[in-house]
Tab-separated table of C-alpha atoms in Angstrom:
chain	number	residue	atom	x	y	z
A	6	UNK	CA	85.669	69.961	86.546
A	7	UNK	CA	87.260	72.331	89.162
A	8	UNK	CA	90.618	70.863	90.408
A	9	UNK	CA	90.949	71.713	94.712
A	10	UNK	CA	94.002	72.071	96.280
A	11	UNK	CA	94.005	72.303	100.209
A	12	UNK	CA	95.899	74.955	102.020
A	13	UNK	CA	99.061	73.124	103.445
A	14	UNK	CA	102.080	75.236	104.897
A	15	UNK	CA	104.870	75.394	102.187
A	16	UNK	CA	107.944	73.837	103.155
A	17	UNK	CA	111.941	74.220	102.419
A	18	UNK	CA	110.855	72.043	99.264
A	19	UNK	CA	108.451	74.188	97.400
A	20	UNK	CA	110.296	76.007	94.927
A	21	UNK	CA	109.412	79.395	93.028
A	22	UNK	CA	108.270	78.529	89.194
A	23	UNK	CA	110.564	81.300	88.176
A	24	UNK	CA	113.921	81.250	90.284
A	25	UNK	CA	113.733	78.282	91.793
A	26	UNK	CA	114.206	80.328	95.349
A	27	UNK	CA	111.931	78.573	98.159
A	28	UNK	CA	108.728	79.562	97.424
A	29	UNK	CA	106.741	82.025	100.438
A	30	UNK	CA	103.291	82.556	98.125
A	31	UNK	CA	100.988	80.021	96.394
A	32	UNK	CA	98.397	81.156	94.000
A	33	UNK	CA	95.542	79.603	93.323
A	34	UNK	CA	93.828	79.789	89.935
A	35	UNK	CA	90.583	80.623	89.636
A	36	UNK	CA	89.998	79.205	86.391
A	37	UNK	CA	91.633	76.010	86.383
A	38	UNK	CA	92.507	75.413	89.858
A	39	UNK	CA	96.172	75.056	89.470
A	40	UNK	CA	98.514	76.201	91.456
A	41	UNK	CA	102.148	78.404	91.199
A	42	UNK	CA	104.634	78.962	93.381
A	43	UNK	CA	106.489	82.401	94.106
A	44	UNK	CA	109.459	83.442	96.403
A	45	UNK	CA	108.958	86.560	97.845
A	46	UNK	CA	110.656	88.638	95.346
A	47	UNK	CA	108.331	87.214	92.532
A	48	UNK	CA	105.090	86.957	94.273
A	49	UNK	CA	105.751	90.979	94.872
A	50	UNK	CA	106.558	91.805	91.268
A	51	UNK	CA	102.994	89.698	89.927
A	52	UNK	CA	100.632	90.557	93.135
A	53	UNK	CA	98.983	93.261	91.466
A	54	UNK	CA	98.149	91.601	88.028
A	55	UNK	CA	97.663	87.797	89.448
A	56	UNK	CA	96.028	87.910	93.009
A	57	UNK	CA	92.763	89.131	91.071
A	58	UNK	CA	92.904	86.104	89.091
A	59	UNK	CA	93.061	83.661	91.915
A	60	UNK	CA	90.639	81.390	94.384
A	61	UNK	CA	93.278	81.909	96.972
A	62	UNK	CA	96.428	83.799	97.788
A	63	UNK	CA	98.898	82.045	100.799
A	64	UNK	CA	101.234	84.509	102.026
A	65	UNK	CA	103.907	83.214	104.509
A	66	UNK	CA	106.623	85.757	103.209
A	67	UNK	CA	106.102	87.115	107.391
A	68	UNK	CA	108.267	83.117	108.194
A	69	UNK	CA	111.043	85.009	106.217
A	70	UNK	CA	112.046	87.017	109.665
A	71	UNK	CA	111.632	83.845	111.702
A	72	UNK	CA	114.460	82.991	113.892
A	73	UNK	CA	115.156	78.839	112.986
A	74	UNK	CA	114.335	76.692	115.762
A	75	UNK	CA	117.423	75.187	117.137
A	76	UNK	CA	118.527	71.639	117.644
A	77	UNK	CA	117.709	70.546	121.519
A	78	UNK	CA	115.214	73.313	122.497
């Protein structure tokens, strides 16, 4: 049984499995379908030895330079 997870953007409240830092990256598992979270920091320092290993790789680390909207515009 494959578990599928749909690509959704990750929000304020996805958290990095190992800080706890809002997560920018979401790997997908190829082998069991599950899914962990990185900050941008993390996902950098595993990229190499876990993005061959997954189904998918979501990068939003680019929202890190986004200017926050602001109230009333």
């Amino acid at each position: 049984m494959t578990t599928a997870v749909a690509t959704r953007e990750l929000t304020a409240l996805d958290r990095c499995d190992r800080c706890g830092a809002q997560a920018y990256v979401r790997a997908v598992l190829q082998s069991s379908g599950g899914e962990l979270l990185f900050c941008g920091h993390h996902a950098r320092a595993v990229e190499a030895n876990l993005k061959p290993l997954t189904s998918e790789w979501q990068d939003e680390t680019q929202r890190l330079h986004e200017k926050p909207a602001l109230v009333g515009d």
